[in-house]
PDB file of C-alpha atoms in Angstrom:
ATOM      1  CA  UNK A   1     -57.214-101.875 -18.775  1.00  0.00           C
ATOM      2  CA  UNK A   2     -53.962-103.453 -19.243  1.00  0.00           C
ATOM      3  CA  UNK A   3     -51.699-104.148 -16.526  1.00  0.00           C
ATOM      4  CA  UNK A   4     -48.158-103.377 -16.869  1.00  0.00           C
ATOM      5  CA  UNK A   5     -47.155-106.159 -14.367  1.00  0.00           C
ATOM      6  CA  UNK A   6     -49.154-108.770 -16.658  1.00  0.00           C
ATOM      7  CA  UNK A   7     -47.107-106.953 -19.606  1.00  0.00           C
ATOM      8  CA  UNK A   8     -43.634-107.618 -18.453  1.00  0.00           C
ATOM      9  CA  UNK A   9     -44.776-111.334 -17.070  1.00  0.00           C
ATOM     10  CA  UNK A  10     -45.856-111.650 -21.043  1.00  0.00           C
ATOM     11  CA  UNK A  11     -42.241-110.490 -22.550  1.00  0.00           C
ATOM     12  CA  UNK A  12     -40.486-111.853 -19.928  1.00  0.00           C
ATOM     13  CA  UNK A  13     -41.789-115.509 -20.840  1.00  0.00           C
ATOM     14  CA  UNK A  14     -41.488-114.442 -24.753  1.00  0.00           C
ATOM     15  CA  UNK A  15     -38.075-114.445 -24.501  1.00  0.00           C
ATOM     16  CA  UNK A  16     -37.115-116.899 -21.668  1.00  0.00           C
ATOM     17  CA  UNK A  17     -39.123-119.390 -23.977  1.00  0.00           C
ATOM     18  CA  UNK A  18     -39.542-121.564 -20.592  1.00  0.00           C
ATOM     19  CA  UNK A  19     -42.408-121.268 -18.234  1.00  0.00           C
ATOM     20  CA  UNK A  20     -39.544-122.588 -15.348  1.00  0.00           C
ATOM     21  CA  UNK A  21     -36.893-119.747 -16.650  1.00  0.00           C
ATOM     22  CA  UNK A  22     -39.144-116.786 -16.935  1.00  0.00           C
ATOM     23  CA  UNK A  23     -40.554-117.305 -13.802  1.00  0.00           C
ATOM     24  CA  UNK A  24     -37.856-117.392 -11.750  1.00  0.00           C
ATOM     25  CA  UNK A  25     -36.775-114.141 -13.836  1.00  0.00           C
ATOM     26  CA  UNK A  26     -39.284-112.707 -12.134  1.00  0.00           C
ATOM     27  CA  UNK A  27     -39.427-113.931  -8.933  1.00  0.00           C
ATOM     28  CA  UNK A  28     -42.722-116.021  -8.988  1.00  0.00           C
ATOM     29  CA  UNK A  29     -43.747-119.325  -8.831  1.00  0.00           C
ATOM     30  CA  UNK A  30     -44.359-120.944 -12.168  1.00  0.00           C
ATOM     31  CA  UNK A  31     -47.999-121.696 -11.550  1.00  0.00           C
ATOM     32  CA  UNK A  32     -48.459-117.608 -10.546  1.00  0.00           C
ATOM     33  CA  UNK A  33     -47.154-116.833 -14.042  1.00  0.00           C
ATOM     34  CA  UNK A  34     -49.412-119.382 -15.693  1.00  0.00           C
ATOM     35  CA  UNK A  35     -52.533-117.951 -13.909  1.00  0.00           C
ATOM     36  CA  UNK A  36     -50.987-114.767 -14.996  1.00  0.00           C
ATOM     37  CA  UNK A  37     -50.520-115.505 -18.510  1.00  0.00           C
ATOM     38  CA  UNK A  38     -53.856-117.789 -18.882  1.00  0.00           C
ATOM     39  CA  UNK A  39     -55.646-114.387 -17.086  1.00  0.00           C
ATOM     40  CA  UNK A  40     -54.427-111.988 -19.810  1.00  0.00           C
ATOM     41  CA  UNK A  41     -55.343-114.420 -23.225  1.00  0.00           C
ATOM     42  CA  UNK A  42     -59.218-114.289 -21.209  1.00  0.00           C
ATOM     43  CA  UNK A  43     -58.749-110.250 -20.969  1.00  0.00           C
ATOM     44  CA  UNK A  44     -57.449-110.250 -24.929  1.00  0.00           C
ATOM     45  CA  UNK A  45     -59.722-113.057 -26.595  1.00  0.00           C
ATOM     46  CA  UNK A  46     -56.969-114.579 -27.753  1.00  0.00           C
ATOM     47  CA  UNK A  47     -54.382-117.458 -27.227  1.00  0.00           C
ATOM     48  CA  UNK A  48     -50.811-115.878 -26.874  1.00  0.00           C
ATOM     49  CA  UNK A  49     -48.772-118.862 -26.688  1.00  0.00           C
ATOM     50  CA  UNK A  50     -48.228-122.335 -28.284  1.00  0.00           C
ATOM     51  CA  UNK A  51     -46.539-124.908 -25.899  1.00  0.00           C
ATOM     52  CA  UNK A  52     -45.229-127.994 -27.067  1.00  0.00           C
ATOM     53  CA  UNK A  53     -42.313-130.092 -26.800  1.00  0.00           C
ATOM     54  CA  UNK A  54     -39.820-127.357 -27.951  1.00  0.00           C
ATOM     55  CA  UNK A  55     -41.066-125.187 -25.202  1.00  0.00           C
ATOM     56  CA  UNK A  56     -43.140-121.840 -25.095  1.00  0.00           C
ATOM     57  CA  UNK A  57     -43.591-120.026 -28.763  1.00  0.00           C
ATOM     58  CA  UNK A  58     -45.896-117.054 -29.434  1.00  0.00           C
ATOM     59  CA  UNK A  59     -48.669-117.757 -31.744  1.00  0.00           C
ATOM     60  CA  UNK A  60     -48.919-115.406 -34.501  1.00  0.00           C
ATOM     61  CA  UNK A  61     -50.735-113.062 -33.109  1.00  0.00           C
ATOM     62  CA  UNK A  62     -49.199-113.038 -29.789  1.00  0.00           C
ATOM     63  CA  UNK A  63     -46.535-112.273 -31.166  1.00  0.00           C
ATOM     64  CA  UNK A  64     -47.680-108.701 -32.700  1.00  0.00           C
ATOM     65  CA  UNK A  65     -49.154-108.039 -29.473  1.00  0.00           C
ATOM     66  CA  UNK A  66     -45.903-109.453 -27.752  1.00  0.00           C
ATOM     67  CA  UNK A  67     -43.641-106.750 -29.869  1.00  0.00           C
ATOM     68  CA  UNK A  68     -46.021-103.824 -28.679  1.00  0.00           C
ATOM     69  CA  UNK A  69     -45.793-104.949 -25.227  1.00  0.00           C
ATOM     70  CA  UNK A  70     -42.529-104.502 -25.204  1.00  0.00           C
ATOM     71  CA  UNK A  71     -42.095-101.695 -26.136  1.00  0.00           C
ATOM     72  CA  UNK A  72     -44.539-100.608 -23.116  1.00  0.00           C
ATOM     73  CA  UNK A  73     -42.650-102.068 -20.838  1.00  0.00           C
ATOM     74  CA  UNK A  74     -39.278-100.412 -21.760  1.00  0.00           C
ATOM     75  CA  UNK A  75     -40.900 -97.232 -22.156  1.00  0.00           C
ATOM     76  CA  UNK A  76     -42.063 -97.805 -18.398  1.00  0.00           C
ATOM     77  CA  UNK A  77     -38.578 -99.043 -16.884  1.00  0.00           C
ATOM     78  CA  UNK A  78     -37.030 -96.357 -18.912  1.00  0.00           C
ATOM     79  CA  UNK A  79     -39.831 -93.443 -16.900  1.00  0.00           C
ATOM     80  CA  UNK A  80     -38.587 -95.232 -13.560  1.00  0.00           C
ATOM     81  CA  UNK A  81     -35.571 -94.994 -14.139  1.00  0.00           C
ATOM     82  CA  UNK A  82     -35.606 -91.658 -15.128  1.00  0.00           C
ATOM     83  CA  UNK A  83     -37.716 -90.896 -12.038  1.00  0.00           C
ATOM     84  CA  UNK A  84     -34.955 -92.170  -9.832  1.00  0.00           C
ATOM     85  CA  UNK A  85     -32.465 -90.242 -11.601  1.00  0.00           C
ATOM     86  CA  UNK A  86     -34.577 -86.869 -10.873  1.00  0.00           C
ATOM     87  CA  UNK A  87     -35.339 -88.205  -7.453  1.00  0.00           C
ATOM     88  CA  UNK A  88     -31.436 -88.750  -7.023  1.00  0.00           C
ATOM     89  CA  UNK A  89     -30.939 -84.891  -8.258  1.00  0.00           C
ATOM     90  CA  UNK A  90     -28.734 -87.009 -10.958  1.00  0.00           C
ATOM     91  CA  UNK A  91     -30.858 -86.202 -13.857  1.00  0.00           C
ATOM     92  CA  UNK A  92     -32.792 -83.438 -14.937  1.00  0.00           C
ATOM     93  CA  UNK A  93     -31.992 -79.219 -15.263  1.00  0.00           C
ATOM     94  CA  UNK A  94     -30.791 -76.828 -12.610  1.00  0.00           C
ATOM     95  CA  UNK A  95     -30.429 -73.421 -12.444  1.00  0.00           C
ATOM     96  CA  UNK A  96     -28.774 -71.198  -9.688  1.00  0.00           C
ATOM     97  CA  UNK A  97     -26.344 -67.973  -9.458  1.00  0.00           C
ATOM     98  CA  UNK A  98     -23.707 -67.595  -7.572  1.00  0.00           C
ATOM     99  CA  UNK A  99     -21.762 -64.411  -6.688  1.00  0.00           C
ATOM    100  CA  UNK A 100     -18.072 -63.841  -8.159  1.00  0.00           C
ATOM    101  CA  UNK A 101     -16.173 -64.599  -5.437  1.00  0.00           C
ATOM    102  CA  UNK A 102     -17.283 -67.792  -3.791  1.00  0.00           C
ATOM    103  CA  UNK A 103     -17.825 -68.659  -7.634  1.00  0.00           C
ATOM    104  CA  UNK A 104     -13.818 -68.110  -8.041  1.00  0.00           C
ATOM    105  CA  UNK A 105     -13.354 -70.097  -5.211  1.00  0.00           C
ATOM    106  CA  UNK A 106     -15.853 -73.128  -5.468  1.00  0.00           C
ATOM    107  CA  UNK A 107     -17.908 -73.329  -8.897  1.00  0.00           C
ATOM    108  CA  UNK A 108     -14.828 -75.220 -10.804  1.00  0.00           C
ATOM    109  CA  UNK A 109     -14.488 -77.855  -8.218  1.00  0.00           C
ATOM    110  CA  UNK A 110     -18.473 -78.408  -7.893  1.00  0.00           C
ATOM    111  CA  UNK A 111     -18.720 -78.782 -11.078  1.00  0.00           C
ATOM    112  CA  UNK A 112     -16.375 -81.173 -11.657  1.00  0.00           C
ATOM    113  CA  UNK A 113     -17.599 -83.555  -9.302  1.00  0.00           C
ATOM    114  CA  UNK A 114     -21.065 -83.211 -10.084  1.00  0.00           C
ATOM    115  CA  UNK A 115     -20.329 -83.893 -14.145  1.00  0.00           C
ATOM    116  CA  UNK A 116     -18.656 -87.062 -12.744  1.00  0.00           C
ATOM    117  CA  UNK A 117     -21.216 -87.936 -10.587  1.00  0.00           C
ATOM    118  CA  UNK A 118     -24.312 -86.800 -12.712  1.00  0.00           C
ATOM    119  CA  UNK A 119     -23.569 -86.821 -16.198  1.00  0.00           C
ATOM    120  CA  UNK A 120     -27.344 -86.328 -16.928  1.00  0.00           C
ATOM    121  CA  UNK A 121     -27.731 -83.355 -14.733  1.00  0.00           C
ATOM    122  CA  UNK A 122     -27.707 -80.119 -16.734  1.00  0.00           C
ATOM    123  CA  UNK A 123     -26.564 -77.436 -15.027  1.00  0.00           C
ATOM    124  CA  UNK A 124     -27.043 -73.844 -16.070  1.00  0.00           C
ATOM    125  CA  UNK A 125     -25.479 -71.590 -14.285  1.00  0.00           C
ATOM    126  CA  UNK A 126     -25.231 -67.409 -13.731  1.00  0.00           C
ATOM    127  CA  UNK A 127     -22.275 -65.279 -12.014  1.00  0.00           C
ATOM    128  CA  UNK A 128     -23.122 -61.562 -11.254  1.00  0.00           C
ATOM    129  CA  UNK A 129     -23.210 -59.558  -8.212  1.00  0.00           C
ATOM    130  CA  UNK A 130     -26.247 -59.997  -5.351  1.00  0.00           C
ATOM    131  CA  UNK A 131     -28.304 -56.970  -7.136  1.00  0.00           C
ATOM    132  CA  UNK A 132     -28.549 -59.181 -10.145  1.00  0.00           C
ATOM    133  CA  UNK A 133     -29.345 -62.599  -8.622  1.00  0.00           C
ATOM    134  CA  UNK A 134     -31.749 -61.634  -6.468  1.00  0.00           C
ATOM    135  CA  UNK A 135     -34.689 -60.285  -9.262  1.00  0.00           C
ATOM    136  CA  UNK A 136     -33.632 -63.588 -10.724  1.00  0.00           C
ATOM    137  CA  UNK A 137     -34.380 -65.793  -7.757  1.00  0.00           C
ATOM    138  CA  UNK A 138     -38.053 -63.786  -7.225  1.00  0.00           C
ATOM    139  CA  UNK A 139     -38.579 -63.979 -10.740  1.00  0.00           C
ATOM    140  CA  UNK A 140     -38.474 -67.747 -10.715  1.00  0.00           C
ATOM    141  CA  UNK A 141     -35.226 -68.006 -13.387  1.00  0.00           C
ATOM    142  CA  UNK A 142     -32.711 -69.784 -10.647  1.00  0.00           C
ATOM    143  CA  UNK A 143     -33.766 -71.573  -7.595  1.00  0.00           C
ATOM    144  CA  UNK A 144     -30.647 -70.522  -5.860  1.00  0.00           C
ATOM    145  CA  UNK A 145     -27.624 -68.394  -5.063  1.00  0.00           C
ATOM    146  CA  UNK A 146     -24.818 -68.296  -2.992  1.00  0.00           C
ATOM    147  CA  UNK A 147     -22.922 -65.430  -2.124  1.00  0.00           C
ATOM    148  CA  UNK A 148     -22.091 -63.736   0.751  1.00  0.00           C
ATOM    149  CA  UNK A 149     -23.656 -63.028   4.064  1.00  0.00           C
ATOM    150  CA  UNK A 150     -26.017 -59.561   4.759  1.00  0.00           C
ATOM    151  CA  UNK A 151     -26.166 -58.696   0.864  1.00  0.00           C
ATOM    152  CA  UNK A 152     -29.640 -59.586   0.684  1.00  0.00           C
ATOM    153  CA  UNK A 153     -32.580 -57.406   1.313  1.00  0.00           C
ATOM    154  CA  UNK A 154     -34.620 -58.097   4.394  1.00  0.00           C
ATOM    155  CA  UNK A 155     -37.527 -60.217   3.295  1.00  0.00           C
ATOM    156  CA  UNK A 156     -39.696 -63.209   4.891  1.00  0.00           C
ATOM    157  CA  UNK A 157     -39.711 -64.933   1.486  1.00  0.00           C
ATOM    158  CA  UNK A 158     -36.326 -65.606   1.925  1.00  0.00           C
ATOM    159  CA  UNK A 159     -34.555 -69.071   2.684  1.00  0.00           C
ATOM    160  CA  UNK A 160     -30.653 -68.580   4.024  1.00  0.00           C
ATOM    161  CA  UNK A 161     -28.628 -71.881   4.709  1.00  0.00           C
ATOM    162  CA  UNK A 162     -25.468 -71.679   5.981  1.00  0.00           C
ATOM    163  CA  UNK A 163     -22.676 -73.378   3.789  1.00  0.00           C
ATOM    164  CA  UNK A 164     -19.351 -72.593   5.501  1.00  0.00           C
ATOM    165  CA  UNK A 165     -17.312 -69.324   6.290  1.00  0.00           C
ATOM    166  CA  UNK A 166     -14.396 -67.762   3.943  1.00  0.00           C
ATOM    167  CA  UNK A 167     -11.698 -65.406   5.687  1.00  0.00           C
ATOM    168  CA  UNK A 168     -11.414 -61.845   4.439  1.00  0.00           C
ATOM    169  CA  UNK A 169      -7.946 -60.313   4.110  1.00  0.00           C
ATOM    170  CA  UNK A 170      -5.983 -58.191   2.047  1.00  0.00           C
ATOM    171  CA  UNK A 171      -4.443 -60.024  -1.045  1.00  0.00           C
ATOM    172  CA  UNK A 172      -1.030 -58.411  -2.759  1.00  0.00           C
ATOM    173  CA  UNK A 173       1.688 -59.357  -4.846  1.00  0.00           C
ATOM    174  CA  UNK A 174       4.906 -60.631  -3.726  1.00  0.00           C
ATOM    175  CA  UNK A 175       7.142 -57.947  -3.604  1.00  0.00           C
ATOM    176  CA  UNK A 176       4.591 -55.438  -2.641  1.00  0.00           C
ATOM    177  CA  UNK A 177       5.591 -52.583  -0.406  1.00  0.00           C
ATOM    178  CA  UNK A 178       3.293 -53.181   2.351  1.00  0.00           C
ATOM    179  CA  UNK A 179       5.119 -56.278   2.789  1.00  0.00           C
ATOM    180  CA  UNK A 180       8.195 -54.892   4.419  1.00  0.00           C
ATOM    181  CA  UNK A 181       7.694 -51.614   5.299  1.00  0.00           C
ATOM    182  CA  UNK A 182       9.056 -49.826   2.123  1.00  0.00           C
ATOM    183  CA  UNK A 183       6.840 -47.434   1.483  1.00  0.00           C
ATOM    184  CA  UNK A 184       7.147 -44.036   1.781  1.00  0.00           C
ATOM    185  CA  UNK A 185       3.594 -41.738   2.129  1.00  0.00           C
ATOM    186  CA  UNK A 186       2.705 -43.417  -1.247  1.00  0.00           C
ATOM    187  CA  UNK A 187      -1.284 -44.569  -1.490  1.00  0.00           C
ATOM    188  CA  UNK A 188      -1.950 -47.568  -2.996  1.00  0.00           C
ATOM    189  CA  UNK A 189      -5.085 -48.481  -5.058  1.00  0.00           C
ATOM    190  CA  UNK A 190      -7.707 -51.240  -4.118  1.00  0.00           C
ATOM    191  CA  UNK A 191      -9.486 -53.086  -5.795  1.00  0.00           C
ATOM    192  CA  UNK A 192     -13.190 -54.714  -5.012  1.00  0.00           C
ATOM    193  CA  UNK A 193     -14.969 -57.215  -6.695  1.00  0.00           C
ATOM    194  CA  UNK A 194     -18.629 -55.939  -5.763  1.00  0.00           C
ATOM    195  CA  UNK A 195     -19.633 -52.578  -3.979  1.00  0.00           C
ATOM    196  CA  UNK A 196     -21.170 -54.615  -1.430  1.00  0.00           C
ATOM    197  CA  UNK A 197     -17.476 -55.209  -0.654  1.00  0.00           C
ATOM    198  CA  UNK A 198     -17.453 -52.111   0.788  1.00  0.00           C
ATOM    199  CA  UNK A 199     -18.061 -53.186   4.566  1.00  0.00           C
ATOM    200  CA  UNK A 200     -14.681 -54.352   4.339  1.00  0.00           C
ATOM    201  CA  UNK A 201     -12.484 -51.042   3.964  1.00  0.00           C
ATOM    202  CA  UNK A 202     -12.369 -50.558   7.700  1.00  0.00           C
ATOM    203  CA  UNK A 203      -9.386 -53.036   7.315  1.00  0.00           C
ATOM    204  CA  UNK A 204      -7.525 -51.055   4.597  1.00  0.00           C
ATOM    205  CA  UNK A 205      -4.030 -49.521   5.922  1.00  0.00           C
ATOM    206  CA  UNK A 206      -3.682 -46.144   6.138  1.00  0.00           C
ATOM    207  CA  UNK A 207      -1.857 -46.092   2.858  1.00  0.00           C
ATOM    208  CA  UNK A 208      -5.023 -47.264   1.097  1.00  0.00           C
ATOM    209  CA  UNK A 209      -7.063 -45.014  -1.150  1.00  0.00           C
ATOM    210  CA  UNK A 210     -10.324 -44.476   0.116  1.00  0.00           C
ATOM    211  CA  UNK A 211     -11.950 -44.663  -3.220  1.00  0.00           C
ATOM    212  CA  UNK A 212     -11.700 -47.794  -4.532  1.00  0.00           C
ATOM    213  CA  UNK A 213     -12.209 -49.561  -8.000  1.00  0.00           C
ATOM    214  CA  UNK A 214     -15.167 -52.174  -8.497  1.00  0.00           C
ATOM    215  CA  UNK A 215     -14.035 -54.478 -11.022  1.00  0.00           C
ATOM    216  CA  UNK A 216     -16.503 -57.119 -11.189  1.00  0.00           C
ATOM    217  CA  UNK A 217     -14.041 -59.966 -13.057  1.00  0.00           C
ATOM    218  CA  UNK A 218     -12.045 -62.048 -11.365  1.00  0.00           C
ATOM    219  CA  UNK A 219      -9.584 -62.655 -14.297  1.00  0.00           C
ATOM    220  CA  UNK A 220      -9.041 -58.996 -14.408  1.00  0.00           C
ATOM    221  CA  UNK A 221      -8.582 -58.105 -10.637  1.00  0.00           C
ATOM    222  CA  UNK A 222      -6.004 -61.175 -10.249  1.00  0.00           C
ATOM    223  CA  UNK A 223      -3.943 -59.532 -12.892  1.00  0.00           C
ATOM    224  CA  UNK A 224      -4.266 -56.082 -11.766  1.00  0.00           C
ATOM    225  CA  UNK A 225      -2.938 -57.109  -8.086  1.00  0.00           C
ATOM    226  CA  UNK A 226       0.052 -59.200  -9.440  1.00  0.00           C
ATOM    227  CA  UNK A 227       0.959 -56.250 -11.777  1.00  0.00           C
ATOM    228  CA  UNK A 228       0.279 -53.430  -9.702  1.00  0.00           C
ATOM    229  CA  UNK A 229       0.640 -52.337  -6.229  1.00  0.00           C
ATOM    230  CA  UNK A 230      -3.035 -52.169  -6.037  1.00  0.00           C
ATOM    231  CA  UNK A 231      -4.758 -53.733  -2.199  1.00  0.00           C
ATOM    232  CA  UNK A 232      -7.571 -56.729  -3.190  1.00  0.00           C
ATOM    233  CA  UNK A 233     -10.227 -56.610  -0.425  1.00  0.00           C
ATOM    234  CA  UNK A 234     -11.057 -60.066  -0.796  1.00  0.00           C
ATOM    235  CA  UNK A 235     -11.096 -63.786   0.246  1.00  0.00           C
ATOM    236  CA  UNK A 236      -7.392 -65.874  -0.172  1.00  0.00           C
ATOM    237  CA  UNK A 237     -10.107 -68.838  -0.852  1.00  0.00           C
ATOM    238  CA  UNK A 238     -10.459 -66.843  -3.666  1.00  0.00           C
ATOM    239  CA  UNK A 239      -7.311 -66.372  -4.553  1.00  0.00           C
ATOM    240  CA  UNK A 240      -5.718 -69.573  -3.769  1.00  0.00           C
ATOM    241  CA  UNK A 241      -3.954 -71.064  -6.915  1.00  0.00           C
ATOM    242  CA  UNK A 242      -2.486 -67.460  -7.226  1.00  0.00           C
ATOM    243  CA  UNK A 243      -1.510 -67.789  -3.516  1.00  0.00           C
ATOM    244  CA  UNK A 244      -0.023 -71.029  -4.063  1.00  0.00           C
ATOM    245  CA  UNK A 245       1.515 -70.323  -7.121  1.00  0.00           C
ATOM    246  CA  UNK A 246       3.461 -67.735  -5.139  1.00  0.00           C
ATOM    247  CA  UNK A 247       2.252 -64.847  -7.340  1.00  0.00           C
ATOM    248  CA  UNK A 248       0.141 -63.346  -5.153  1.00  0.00           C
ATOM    249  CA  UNK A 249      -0.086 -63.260  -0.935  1.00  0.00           C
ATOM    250  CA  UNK A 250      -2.046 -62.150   1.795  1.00  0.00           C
ATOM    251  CA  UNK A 251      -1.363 -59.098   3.944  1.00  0.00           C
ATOM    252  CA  UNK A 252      -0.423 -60.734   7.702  1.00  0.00           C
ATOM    253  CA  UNK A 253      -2.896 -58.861   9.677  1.00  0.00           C
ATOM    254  CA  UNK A 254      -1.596 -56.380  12.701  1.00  0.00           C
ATOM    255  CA  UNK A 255      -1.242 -57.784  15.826  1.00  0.00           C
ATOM    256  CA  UNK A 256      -4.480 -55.951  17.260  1.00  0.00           C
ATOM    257  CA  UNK A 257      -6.668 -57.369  15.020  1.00  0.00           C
ATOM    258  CA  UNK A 258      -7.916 -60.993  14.781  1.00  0.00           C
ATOM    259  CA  UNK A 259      -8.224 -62.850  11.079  1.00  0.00           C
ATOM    260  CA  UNK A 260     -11.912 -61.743   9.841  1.00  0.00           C
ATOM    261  CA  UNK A 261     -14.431 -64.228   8.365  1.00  0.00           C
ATOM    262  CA  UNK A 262     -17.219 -64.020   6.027  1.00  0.00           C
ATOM    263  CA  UNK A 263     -20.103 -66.762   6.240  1.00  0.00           C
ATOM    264  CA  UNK A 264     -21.126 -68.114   2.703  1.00  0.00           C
ATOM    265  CA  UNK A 265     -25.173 -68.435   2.047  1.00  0.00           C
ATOM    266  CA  UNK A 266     -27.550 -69.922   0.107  1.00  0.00           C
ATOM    267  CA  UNK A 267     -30.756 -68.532  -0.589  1.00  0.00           C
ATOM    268  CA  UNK A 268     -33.778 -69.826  -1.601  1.00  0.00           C
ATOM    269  CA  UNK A 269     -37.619 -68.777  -1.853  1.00  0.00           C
ATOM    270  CA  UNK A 270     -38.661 -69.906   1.372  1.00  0.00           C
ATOM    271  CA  UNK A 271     -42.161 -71.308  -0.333  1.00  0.00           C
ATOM    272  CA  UNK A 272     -40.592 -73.364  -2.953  1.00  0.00           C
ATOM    273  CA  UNK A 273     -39.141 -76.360  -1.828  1.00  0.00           C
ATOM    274  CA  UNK A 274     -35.766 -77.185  -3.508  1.00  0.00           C
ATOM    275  CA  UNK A 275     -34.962 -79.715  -5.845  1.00  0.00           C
ATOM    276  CA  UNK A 276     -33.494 -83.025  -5.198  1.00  0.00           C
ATOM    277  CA  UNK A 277     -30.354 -81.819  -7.005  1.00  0.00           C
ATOM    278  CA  UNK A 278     -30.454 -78.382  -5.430  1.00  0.00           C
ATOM    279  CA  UNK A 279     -29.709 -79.839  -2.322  1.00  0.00           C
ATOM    280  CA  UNK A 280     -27.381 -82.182  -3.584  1.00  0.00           C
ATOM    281  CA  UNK A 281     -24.986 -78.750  -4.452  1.00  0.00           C
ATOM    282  CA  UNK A 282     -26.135 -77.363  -1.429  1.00  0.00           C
ATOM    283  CA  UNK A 283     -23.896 -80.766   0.148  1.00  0.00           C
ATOM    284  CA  UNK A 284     -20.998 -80.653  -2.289  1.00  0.00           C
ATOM    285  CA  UNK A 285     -20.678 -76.664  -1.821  1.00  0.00           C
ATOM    286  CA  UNK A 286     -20.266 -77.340   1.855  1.00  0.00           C
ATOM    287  CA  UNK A 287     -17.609 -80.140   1.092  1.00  0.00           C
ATOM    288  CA  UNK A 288     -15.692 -77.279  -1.125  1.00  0.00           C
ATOM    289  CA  UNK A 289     -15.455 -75.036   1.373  1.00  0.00           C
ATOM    290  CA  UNK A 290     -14.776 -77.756   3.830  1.00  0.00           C
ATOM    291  CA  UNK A 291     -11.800 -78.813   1.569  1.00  0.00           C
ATOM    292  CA  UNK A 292     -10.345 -74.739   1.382  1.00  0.00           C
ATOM    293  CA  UNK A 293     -10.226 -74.602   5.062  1.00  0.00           C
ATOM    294  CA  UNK A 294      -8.376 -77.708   5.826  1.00  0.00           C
ATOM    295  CA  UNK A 295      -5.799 -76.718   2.857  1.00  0.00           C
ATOM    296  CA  UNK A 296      -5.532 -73.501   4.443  1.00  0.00           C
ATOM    297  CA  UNK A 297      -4.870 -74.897   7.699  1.00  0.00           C
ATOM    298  CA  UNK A 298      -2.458 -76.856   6.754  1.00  0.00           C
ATOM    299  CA  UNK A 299      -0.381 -74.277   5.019  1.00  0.00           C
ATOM    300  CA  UNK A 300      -0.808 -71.744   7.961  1.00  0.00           C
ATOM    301  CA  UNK A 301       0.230 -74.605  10.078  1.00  0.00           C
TER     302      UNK A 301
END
């Protein structure tokens, strides 16, 4: 059987053309490369190289064999390198869900960096609710999902990593009544972006309708709250460039009360182990979030 190593030696010296060159090419002493060389025409039958004055030619037929060989070796630095790349979680396919709300708030950013970083990484990606992902993630057809904490069901299969925490609050529109007190006896509608949101009415005002609206878009329940008088139960993580923008703003919450947080997961089949570029996400999510809160503590500050 051939050996690879004896292959590159072989087009190495091909086109160095000089015994001296190609060896130090590679990092060998010259007489190692000769042995090397003389080695492989015993293991062929046949002379591969002419030496003369001029230097180091291939003979005829070393240099058919000399053409094939090269192409074996770039085929073989192109399946390292290629290997790395996987290895790196830089090349390769990935699939994962995530929830629509830490999806508003992190997927853009994520992504960006990782089609800077990893150009060769494909990355195919699903946003629905938990009750979707999770028959996806036992089925096999993502390896991961992020969403929300305690929207799972309770099984031992399950892998949950901690990525960071969001805070829940009450997002409105500037202007909005609840803002200064103008309201009189009037309800207001609220909005949800999931059912599972529903843990979260216990910090509705009074004024809130108890029966709210599950609108599973984000495009559509940022417009409905800056054009309505409508109550967001959500995250201002996920709201932020309305925030900023001014459009939208965060209920301040009574006095009583202390600012609510959410913790943001990622789960995984506990028996499959995640790819190399699984965890680099996992890494860059936590960065995201890392990011939002130091944003948000500067504006609060």
């Amino acid at each position: 059987m051939l050996d690879l190593r004896a292959l590159t030696y072989l087009v190495t010296l091909a086109r160095r053309a000089n015994y001296a060159r190609a060896a130090d090419d590679l990092g060998i002493s010259q007489p190692a490369l000769t042995r090397a060389i003389q080695s492989l025409e015993r293991q062929l039958g046949m002379r591969l190289f002419d030496r003369d004055r001029s230097g180091v030619n291939p003979t005829p037929q070393g240099r058919v064999f000399i053409d094939r060989a090269a192409v074996l070796v770039a085929n073989a630095d192109d399946l390292e390198r290629q290997t790395q790349l996987t290895a790196d979680g830089r090349e390769g396919v990935v699939r994962f869900g995530m929830a629509p709300m830490p999806a508003r708030a992190l997927l853009s950013a994520t992504l960006s960096r990782r089609l800077a970083e990893a150009q060769a990484m494909i990355n195919d990606v699903v946003v629905r609710n938990v009750e979707a992902l999770w028959p996806l993630l036992t089925a096999g057809e993502i390896e991961f999902f992020v969403s929300a904490e305690g929207q799972v069901p309770d099984a031992s299969s399950v892998r949950a990593e901690p990525l960071g925490h969001f805070p829940t609050g009450l997002i409105v529109r500037r202007g909005h009544p609840l803002l200064d007190g103008a309201h009189q006896g009037e309800t207001f509608p609220v909005l949800l972006s999931s059912r599972m949101g529903g843990v979260l009415l216990d910090m509705l005002p009074a004024s809130a309708s108890r029966s709210p609206h599950c609108i599973e878009d984000f495009e559509t329940l940022s417009a409905l709250t800056a054009s309505s008088d409508a109550i967001w139960v959500n995250s201002s993580f996920a709201a932020a460039r309305e925030c900023e923008a001014g459009v939208l703003q965060e209920l301040p919450f009574p006095e009583a009360d202390a600012p609510r947080r959410m913790r943001i997961m990622m789960y995984s089949l506990e028996r499959r182990t995640l790819s190399p570029a699984a965890r680099s996400l996992k890494q860059e999510l936590r960065r995201q979030i890392a990011i939002l809160a130091k944003r948000a503590g500067k504006q609060s500050g």
